[in-house]
Coordinates of C-alpha atoms and ligand atoms in Angstrom, one line a residue:
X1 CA 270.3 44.6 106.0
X2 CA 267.7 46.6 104.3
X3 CA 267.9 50.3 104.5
X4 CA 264.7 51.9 106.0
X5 CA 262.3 54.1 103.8
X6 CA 261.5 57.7 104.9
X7 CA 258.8 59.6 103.6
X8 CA 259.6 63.7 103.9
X9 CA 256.8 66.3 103.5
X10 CA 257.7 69.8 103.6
X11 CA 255.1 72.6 104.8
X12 CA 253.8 75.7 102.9
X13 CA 256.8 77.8 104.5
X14 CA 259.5 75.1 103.6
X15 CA 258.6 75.4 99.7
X16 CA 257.7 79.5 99.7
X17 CA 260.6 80.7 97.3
X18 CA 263.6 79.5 96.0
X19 CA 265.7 79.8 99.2
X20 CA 263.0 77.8 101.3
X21 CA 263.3 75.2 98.2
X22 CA 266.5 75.0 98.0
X23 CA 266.7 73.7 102.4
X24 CA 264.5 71.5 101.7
X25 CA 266.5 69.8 98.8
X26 CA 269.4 69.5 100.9
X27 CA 267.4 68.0 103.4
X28 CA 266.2 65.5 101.0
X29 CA 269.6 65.0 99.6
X30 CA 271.4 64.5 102.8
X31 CA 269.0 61.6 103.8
X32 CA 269.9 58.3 101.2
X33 CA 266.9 57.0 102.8
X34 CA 264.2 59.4 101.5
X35 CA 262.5 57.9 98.7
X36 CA 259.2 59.9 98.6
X37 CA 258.6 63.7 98.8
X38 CA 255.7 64.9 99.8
X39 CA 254.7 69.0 99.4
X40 CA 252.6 71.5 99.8
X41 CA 251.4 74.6 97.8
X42 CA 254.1 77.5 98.7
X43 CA 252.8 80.0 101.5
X44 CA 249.6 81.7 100.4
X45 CA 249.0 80.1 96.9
X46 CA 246.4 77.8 98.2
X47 CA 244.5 80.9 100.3
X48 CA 244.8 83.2 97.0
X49 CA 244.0 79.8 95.2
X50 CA 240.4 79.6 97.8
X51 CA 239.7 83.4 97.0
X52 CA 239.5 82.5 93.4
X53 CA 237.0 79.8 93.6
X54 CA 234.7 81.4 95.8
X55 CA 233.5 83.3 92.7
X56 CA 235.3 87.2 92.0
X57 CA 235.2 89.9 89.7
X58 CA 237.6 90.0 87.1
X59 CA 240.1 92.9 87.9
X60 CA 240.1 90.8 91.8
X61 CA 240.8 87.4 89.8
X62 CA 243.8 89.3 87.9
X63 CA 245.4 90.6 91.0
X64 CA 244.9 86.9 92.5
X65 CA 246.5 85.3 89.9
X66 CA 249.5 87.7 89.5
X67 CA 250.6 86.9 93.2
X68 CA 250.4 83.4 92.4
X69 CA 252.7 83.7 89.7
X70 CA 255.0 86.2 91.3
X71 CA 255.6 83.5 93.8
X72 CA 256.0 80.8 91.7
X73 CA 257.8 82.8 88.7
X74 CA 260.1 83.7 91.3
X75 CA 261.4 80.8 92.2
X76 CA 261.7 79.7 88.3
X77 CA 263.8 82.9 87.2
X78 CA 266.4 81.7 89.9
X79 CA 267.2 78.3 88.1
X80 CA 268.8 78.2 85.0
X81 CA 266.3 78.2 81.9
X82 CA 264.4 75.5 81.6
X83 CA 261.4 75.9 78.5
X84 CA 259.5 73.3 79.4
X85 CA 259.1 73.9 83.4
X86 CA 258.3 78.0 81.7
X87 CA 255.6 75.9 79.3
X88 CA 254.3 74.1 82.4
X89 CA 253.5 77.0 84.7
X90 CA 252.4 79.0 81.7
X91 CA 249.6 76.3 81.2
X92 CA 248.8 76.3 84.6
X93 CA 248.4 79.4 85.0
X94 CA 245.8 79.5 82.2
X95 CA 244.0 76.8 83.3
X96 CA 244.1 78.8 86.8
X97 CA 242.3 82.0 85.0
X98 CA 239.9 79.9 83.4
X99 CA 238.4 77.8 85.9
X100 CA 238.7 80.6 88.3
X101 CA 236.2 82.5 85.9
X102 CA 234.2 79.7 85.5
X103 CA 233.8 80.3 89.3
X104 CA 232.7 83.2 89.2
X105 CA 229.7 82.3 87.0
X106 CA 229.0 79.3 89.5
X107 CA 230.6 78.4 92.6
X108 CA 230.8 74.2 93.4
X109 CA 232.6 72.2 95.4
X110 CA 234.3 70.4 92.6
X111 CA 235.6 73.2 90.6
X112 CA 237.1 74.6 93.8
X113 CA 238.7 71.3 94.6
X114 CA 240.6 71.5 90.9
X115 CA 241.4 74.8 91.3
X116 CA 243.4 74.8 94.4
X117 CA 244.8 71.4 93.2
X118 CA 247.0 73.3 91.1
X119 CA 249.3 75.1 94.1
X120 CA 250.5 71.7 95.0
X121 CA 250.8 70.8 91.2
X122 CA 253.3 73.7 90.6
X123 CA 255.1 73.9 93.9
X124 CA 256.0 69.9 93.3
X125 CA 257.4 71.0 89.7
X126 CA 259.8 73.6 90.8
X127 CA 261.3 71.3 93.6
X128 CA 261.8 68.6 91.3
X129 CA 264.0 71.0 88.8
X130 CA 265.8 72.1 92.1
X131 CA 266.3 68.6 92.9
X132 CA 267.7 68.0 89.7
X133 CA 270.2 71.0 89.6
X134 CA 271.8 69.7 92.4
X135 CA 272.3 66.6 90.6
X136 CA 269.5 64.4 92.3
X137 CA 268.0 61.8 90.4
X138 CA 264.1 62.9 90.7
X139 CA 261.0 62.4 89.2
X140 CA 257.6 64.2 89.9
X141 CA 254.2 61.7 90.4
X142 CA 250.9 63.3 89.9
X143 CA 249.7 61.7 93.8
X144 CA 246.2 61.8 92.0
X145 CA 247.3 58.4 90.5
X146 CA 247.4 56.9 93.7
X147 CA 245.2 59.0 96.1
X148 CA 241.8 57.6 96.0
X149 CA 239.1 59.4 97.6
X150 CA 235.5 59.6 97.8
X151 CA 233.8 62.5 96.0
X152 CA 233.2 64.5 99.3
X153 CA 235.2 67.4 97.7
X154 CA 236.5 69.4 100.5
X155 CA 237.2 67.1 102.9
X156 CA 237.3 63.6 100.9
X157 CA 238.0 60.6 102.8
X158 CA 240.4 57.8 101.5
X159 CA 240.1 54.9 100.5
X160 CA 242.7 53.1 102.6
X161 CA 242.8 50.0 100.6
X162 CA 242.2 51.3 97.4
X163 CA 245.7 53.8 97.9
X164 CA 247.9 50.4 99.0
X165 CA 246.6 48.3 95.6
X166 CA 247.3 51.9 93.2
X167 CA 250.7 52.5 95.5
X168 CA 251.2 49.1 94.5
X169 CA 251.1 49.1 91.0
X170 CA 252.0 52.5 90.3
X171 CA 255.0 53.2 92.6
X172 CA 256.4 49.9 93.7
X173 CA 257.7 49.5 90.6
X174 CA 259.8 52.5 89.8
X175 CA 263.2 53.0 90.0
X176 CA 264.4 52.7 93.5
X177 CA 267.5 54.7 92.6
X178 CA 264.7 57.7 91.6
X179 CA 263.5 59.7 94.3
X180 CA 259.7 60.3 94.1
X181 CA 258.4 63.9 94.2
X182 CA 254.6 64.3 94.7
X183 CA 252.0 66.4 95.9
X184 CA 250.1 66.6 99.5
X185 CA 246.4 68.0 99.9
X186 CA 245.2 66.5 96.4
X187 CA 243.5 63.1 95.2
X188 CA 241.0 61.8 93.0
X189 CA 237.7 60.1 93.1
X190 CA 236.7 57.0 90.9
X191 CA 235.8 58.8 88.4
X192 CA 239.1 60.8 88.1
X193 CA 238.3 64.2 89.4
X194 CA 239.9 66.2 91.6
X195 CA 239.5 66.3 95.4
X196 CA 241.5 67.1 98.3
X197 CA 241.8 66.2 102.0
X198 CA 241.0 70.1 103.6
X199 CA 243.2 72.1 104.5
X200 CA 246.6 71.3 106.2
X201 CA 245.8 67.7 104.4
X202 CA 249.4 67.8 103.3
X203 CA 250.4 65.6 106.4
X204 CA 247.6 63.6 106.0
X205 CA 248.6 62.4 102.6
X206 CA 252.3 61.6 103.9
X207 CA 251.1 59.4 106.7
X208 CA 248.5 57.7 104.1
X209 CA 251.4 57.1 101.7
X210 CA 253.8 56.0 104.2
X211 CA 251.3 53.5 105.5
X212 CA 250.9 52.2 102.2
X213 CA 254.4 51.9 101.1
X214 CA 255.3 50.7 104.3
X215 CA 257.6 53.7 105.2
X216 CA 259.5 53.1 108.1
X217 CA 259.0 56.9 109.5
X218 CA 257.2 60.0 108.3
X219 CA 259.4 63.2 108.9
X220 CA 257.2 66.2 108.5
X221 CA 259.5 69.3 108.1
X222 CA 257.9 73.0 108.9
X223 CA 258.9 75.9 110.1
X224 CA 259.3 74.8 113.8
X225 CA 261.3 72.3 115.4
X226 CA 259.5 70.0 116.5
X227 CA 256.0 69.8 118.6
X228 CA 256.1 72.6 121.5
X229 CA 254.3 72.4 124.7
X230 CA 252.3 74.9 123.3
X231 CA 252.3 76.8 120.1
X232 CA 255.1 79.6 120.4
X233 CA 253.7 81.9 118.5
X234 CA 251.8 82.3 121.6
X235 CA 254.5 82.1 124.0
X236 CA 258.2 82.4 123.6
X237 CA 258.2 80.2 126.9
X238 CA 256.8 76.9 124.8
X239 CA 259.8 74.2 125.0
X240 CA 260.2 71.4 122.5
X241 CA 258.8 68.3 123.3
X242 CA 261.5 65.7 122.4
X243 CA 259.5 62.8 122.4
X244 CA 255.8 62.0 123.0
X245 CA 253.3 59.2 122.7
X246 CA 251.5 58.9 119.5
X247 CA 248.7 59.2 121.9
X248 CA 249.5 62.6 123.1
X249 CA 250.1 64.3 119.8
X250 CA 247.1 62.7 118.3
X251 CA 245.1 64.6 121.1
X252 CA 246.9 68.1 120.2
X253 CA 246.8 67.8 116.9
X254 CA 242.6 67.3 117.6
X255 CA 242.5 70.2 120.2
X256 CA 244.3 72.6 117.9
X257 CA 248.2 72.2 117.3
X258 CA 248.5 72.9 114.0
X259 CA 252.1 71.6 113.4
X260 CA 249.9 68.0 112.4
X261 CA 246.8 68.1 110.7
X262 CA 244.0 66.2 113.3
X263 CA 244.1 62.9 110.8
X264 CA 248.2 62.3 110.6
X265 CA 248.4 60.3 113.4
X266 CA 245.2 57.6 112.5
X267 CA 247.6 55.8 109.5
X268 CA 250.9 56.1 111.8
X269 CA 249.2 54.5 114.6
X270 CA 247.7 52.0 112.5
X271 CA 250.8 51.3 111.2
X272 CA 252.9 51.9 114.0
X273 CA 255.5 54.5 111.9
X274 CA 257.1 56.9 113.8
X275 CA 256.4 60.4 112.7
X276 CA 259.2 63.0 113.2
X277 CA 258.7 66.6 113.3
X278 CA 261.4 69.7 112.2
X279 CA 262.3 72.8 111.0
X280 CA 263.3 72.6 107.2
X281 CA 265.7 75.7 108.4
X282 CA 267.2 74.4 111.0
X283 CA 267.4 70.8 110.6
X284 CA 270.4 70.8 112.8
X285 CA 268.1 71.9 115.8
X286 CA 266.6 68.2 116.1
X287 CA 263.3 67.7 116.6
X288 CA 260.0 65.8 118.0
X289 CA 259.5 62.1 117.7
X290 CA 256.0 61.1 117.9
X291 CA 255.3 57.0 118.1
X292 CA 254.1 54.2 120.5
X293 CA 254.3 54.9 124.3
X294 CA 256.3 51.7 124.6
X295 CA 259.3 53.2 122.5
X296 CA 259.0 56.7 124.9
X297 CA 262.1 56.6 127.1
X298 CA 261.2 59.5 129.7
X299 CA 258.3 59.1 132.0
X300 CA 254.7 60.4 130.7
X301 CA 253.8 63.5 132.5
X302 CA 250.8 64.3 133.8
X303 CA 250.7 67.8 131.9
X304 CA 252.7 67.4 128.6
X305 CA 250.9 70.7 126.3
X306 CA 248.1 73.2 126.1
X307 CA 246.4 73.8 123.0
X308 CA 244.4 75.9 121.5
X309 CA 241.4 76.2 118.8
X310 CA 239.5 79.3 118.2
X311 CA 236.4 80.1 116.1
X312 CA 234.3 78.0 118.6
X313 CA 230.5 77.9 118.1
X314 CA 228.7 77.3 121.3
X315 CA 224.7 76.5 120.7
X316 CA 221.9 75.8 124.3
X317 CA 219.7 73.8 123.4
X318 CA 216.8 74.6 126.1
X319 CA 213.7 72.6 126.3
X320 CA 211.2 72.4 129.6
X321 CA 209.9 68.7 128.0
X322 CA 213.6 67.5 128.3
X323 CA 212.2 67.4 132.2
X324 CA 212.1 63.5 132.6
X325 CA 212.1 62.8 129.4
X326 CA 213.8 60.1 127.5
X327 CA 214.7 60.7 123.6
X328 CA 215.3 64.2 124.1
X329 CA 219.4 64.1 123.2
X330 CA 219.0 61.5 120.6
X331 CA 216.6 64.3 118.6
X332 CA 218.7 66.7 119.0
X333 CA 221.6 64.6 117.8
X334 CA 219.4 62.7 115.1
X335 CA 218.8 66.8 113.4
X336 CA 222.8 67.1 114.1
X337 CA 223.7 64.6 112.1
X338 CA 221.2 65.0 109.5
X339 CA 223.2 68.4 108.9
X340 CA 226.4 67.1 108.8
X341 CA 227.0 68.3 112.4
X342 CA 229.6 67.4 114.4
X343 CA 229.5 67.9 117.9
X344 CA 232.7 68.2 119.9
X345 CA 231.5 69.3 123.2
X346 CA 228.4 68.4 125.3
X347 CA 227.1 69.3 128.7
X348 CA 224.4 68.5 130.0
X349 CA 222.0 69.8 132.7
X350 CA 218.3 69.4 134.2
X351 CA 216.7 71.0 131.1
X352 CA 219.2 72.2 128.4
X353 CA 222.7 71.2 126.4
X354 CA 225.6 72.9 125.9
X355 CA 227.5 71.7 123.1
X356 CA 230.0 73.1 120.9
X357 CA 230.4 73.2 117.2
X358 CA 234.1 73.4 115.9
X359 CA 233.7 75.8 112.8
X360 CA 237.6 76.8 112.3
X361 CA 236.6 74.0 109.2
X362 CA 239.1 72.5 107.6
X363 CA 237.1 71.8 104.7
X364 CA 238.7 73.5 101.8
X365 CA 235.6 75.2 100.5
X366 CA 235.1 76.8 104.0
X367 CA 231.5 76.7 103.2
X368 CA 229.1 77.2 107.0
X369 CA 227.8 74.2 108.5
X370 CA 225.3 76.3 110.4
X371 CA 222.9 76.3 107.8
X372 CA 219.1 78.0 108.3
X373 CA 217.8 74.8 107.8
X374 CA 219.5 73.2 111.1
X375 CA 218.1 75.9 112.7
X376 CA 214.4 76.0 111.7
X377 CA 214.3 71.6 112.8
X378 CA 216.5 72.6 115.8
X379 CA 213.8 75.5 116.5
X380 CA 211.1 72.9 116.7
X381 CA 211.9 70.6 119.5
X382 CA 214.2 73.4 122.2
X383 CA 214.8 76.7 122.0
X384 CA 218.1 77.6 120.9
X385 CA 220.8 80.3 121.5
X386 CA 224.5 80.7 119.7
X387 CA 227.2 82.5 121.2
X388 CA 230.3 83.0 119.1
X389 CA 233.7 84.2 119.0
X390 CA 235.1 81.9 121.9
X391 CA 237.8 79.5 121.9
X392 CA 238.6 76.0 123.2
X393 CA 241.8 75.7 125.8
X394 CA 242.9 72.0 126.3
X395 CA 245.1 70.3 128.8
X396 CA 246.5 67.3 127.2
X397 CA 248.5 65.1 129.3
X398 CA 248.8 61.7 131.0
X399 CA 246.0 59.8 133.8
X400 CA 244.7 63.2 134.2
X401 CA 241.5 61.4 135.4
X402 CA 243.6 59.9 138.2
X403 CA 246.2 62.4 139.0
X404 CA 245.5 64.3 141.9
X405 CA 245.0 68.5 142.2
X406 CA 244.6 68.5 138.3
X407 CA 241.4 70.9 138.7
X408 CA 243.4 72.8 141.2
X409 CA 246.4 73.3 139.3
X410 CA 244.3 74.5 136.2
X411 CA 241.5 76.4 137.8
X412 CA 243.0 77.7 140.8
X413 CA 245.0 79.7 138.2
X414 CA 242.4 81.1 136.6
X415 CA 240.3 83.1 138.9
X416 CA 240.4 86.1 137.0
X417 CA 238.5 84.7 134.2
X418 CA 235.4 83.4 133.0
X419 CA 235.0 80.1 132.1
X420 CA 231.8 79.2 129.6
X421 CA 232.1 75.5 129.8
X422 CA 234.1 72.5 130.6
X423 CA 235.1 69.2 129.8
X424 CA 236.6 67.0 132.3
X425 CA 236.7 62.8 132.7
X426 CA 235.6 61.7 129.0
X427 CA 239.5 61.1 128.1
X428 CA 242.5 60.5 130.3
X429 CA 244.5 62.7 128.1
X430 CA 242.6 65.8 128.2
X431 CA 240.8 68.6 130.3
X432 CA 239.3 71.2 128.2
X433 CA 237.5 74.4 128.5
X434 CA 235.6 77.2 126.2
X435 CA 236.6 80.7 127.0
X436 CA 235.7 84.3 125.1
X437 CA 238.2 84.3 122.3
X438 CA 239.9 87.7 123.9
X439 CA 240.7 86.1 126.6
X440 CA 242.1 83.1 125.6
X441 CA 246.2 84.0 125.0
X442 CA 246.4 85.4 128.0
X443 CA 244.8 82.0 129.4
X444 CA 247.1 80.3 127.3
X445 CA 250.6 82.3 129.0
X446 CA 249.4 81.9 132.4
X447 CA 248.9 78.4 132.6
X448 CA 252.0 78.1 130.8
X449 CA 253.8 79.7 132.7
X450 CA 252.4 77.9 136.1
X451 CA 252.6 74.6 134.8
X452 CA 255.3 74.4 132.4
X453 CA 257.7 77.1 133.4
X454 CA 258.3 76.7 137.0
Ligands
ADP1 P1 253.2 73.7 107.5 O1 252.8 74.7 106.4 O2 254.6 73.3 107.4 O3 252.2 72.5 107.4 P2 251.7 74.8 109.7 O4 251.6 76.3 109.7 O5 250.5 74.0 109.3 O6 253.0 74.4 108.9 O7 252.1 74.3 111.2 C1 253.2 74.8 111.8 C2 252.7 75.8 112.9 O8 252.0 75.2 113.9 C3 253.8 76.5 113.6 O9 254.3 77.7 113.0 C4 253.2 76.9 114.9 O10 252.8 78.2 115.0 C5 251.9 76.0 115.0 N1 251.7 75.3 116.2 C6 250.6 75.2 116.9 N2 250.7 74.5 118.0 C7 252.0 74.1 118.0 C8 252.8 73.3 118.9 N3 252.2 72.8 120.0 N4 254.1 73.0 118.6 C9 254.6 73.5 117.5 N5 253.9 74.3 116.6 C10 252.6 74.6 116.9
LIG2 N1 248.2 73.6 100.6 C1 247.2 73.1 101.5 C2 246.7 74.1 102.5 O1 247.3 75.2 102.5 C3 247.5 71.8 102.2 C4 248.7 71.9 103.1 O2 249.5 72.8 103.1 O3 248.9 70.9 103.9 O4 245.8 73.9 103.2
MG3 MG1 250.3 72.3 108.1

C-alpha cells in the first residue's frame, strides 16, 4: 500500500528561536509521512521586515535590522558552527540593509514584496540545519521555483495550473527519501520577481502545494490546538472543536479566525485534503480536523463558533434619486470596483446603503484602499458618511436560516448593546453583525458564554 503524503507548515510562533525550531523538527521527524515543510518567517521578522520597506531613516533601519538578526543569530549560535549557514545570513542581512534603504528613497510594492521575502528565506535555512543535526535527511527549496503568481505584489494570486506543471518538474523528481523544506508567504511572477500571498499567506501556500502534489492532508501546526469555538485569547471558555466541516472553517477563517488564513480552505476543498490543525508545543494535545461534511462523525450544530474581525470601515451611501430609481446600486458598485473595493457587507433601505469595507488588509504592503479618489466619484452620485473603529461579530454555524429562535438566542442576549448593522439569510452558515470596536469582547464572552458554555 502506498504511504500517504503530509504536507506540515509551521506558524511564526512554531519557528521563533531555537527551542520553538527544535518542536517543530521533532514533529517533522516523528511523522515518516511528511515529505514537505512548509514555514513561516519567525515571530516579528516579517512586521520589522514591513517597517523597513515602508521607507525609514537610517538610525530606525539599524535598530530594525539588529532585531532581525538577534532573532535569527540566536537561533544559529545554538547549533554547532556551521560557516556557510553564518555566510548565508550574513548576505541576507546585507541584502536586507540595502533594499531597505533603497526604500527609503522610494517606496513600491515590488521592493517591499523582496524585502519581506527574506524572513521566510532565513527562518527555512536555520530549520533545515536543525533538521539535519538531528540526523534528518533535508534539503531547503527556494518555493519561488514553484510558486507562480501574478504580479499583484501584495496579495498575488496563483496560478493554480502553472504551480502543478513547475511542482511537477521541479519536485516530483527529487529524492523521496529527502524531506523538502521550503518557504510559505513567498512566490514569483513570470518574470522572476518576488511576490507574496499577504499576510498569514503561509497556509495558503501549504494548501496550494498540497493540492499540487497531491498531499493526502495538510497539518498546519501553531501555537493553539486546534480550531476553538472562538479565539481564546478572548475567552479562556473557547473549547476545541475536534472536527468540523470544511464548510464551517472556511466561513471562520473569512469572518476572522486567524488560526487559517481566509484562502486555505479553496485548494483543500477543491481537492478534498483534509487539513489538520495543532499546537507545535503540544502535539500530544490532538487537534482539529477540518474536511468534507460527509467524513464529520458528530452531528452539525446549529452554532459551532463566533468570530471576530476588527478594523471595520462602515461607509452610507445616501442619495434622495435612489427614490425609485433603478441603476442606483450598480453605480455605486461600478465606482467600488473601479477602486479595487471590496464590499463585504450591504444593507439596504428606501434611500441609502450601508455596506462595510473590511480594511484589517491582508495585503502585505498595508497600503489604504480608501483612497481620495473613491471618494470625490463616490461624492458625485450620494452623499457619503464613514464611521470607523467598529468590528464585525459572526455566528457561524449549521441551517441557521432554518433553525428556529436563532435571532432570539443571539439578540435576546444582547440588549445592553448597540447594534450598527446586520447580516442575516445571505448564507446558511452565518449571522453577522457590526458593533463599536469597544464593545465587541465583551459581545464576544457573553454570547459565548450563553451559547457555548451552558
Ligand atoms: P501562525 O503564526 O502559526 O500562523 P496565527 O497567529 O496566524 O499563527 O494563528 C493562530 C492564532 O489564531 C491563535 O493564537 C489564536 O489567537 C487565533 N485564533 C483566532 N480565532 C481562533 C479560533 N477560533 N481558534 C483558534 N485560534 C484562533
Ligand atoms: N510571515 C508572513 C506573515 O507574517 C506569512 C505567514 O506567517 O503566514 O504574514
Ligand atoms: Mg497565521
Amino acid at each position: 500500500m502506498e504511504t500517504s503524503f503530509v504536507i506540515a507548515k509551521f506558524g511564526g510562533t512554531s519557528v521563533a528561536d531555537y527551542s520553538a525550531m527544535v518542536n517543530s523538527a521533532n514533529i517533522v521527524i516523528a511523522n515518516p509521512n511528511v515529505k514537505v515543510v512548509v514555514l513561516s518567517a519567525s515571530a516579528g521578522v516579517t512586521n520589522l521586515l514591513v517597517a523597513l520597506a515602508e521607507g525609514r531613516n537610517a538610525d530606525v533601519r539599524a535598530q530594525h535590522i539588529a532585531k532581525i538578526q538577534a532573532i535569527q543569530y540566536n537561533i544559529l549560535e545554538q547549533l554547532p558552527e556551521n560557516p556557510q549557514l553564518r555566510a548565508d545570513l550574513d548576505q541576507i542581512i546585507a541584502n536586507i540593509a540595502s533594499l531597505s534603504e533603497a526604500a527609503s528613497l522610494a517606496t513600491s510594492p515590488a521592493l517591499t514584496d523582496e524585502l519581506v521575502s527574506h524572513g521566510e528565506i532565513m527562518s527555512s535555512k536555520l530549520f533545515v540545519e536543525i533538521l539535519k543535526e538531528k540526523q534528518k535527511n533535508a534539503i531547503w527549496f527556494d518555493v519561488r521555483k514553484v510558486m507562480r503568481t501574478d504580479d499583484t505584489f501584495g496579495k498575488a494570486i496563483p496560478k493554480i495550473e502553472e504551480i502543478k506543471q513547475l511542482c511537477c518538474a521541479h519536485l516530483k523528481s527529487l529524492n523521496n527519501k529527502q524531506l523538502i523544506v521550503t518557504q510559505g508567504f513567498i512566490g514569483s511572477e513570470s518574470t522572476g520577481k518576488t511576490t507574496t500571498l499577504g499576510r498569514g499567506g503561509s497556509d495558503y501556500t501549504a494548501a496550494l502545494l498540497g493540492e499540487a502534489l497531491n498531499a493526502d492532508q495538510i497539518d498546519i501546526w501553531t501555537d493553539v490546538a486546534g480550531i476553538y469555538t472562538t479565539d481564546p485569547r478572548i475567552t479562556p471558555a473557547a473549547k476545541r472543536i475536534d472536527e468540523i466541516s470544511f464548510a464551517e472553517a472556511a466561513e471562520m477563517a473569512t469572518f476572522g479566525a486567524k488560526v487559517l488564513h481566509p484562502a486555505t480552505l479553496v485548494p483543500a476543498v477543491r481537492s478534498n485534503i483534509p487539513v489538520f490543525v495543532g499546537s507545535s508545543k503540544a502535539p500530544q494535545a490532538g487537534g482539529t480536523i477540518v474536511y468534507n461534511t460527509n467524513s464529520i462523525t458528530s452531528e452539525l450544530p446549529a452554532f459551532r463558533a463566533l468570530t471576530l474581525r476588527r478594523k471595520q470601515t462602515l461607509l452610507t451611501l445616501t442619495s434622495l434619486n435612489m427614490l425609485y430609481a433603478q441603476g442606483f446600486l450598480a453605480n455605486v458598485f461600478t465606482i467600488l470596483a473601479e477602486h479595487n473595493i471590496s464590499v463585504d457587507l450591504v444593507t439596504t433601505s428606501e434611500v441609502s446603503i450601508a455596506l462595510t469595507i473590511d480594511t484589517t488588509g491582508t495585503n502585505t504592503n498595508g497600503s489604504s484602499l480608501l483612497t481620495k479618489a473613491l471618494f470625490d466619484e463616490l461624492s458625485k452620485v450620494c452623499h457619503v458618511e464613514v464611521q470607523e473603529d467598529l468590528a464585525l461579530v459572526a455566528i457561524i454555524g449549521n441551517n441557521l436560516t432554518t433553525t428556529k429562535g436563532v435571532a432570539k438566542d443571539v439578540f435576546g442576549a444582547l440588549d445592553e448593546f448597540c447594534i450598527r448593522l446586520c447580516c442575516y439569510g445571505a448564507s446558511s452558515h452565518n449571522a453577522c453583525f457590526l458593533v463599536k470596536n469597544s464593545d465587541a469582547d465583551a459581545i464576544i464572552k457573553l454570547l459565548h458564554h450563553n451559547i457555548f458554555e451552558k
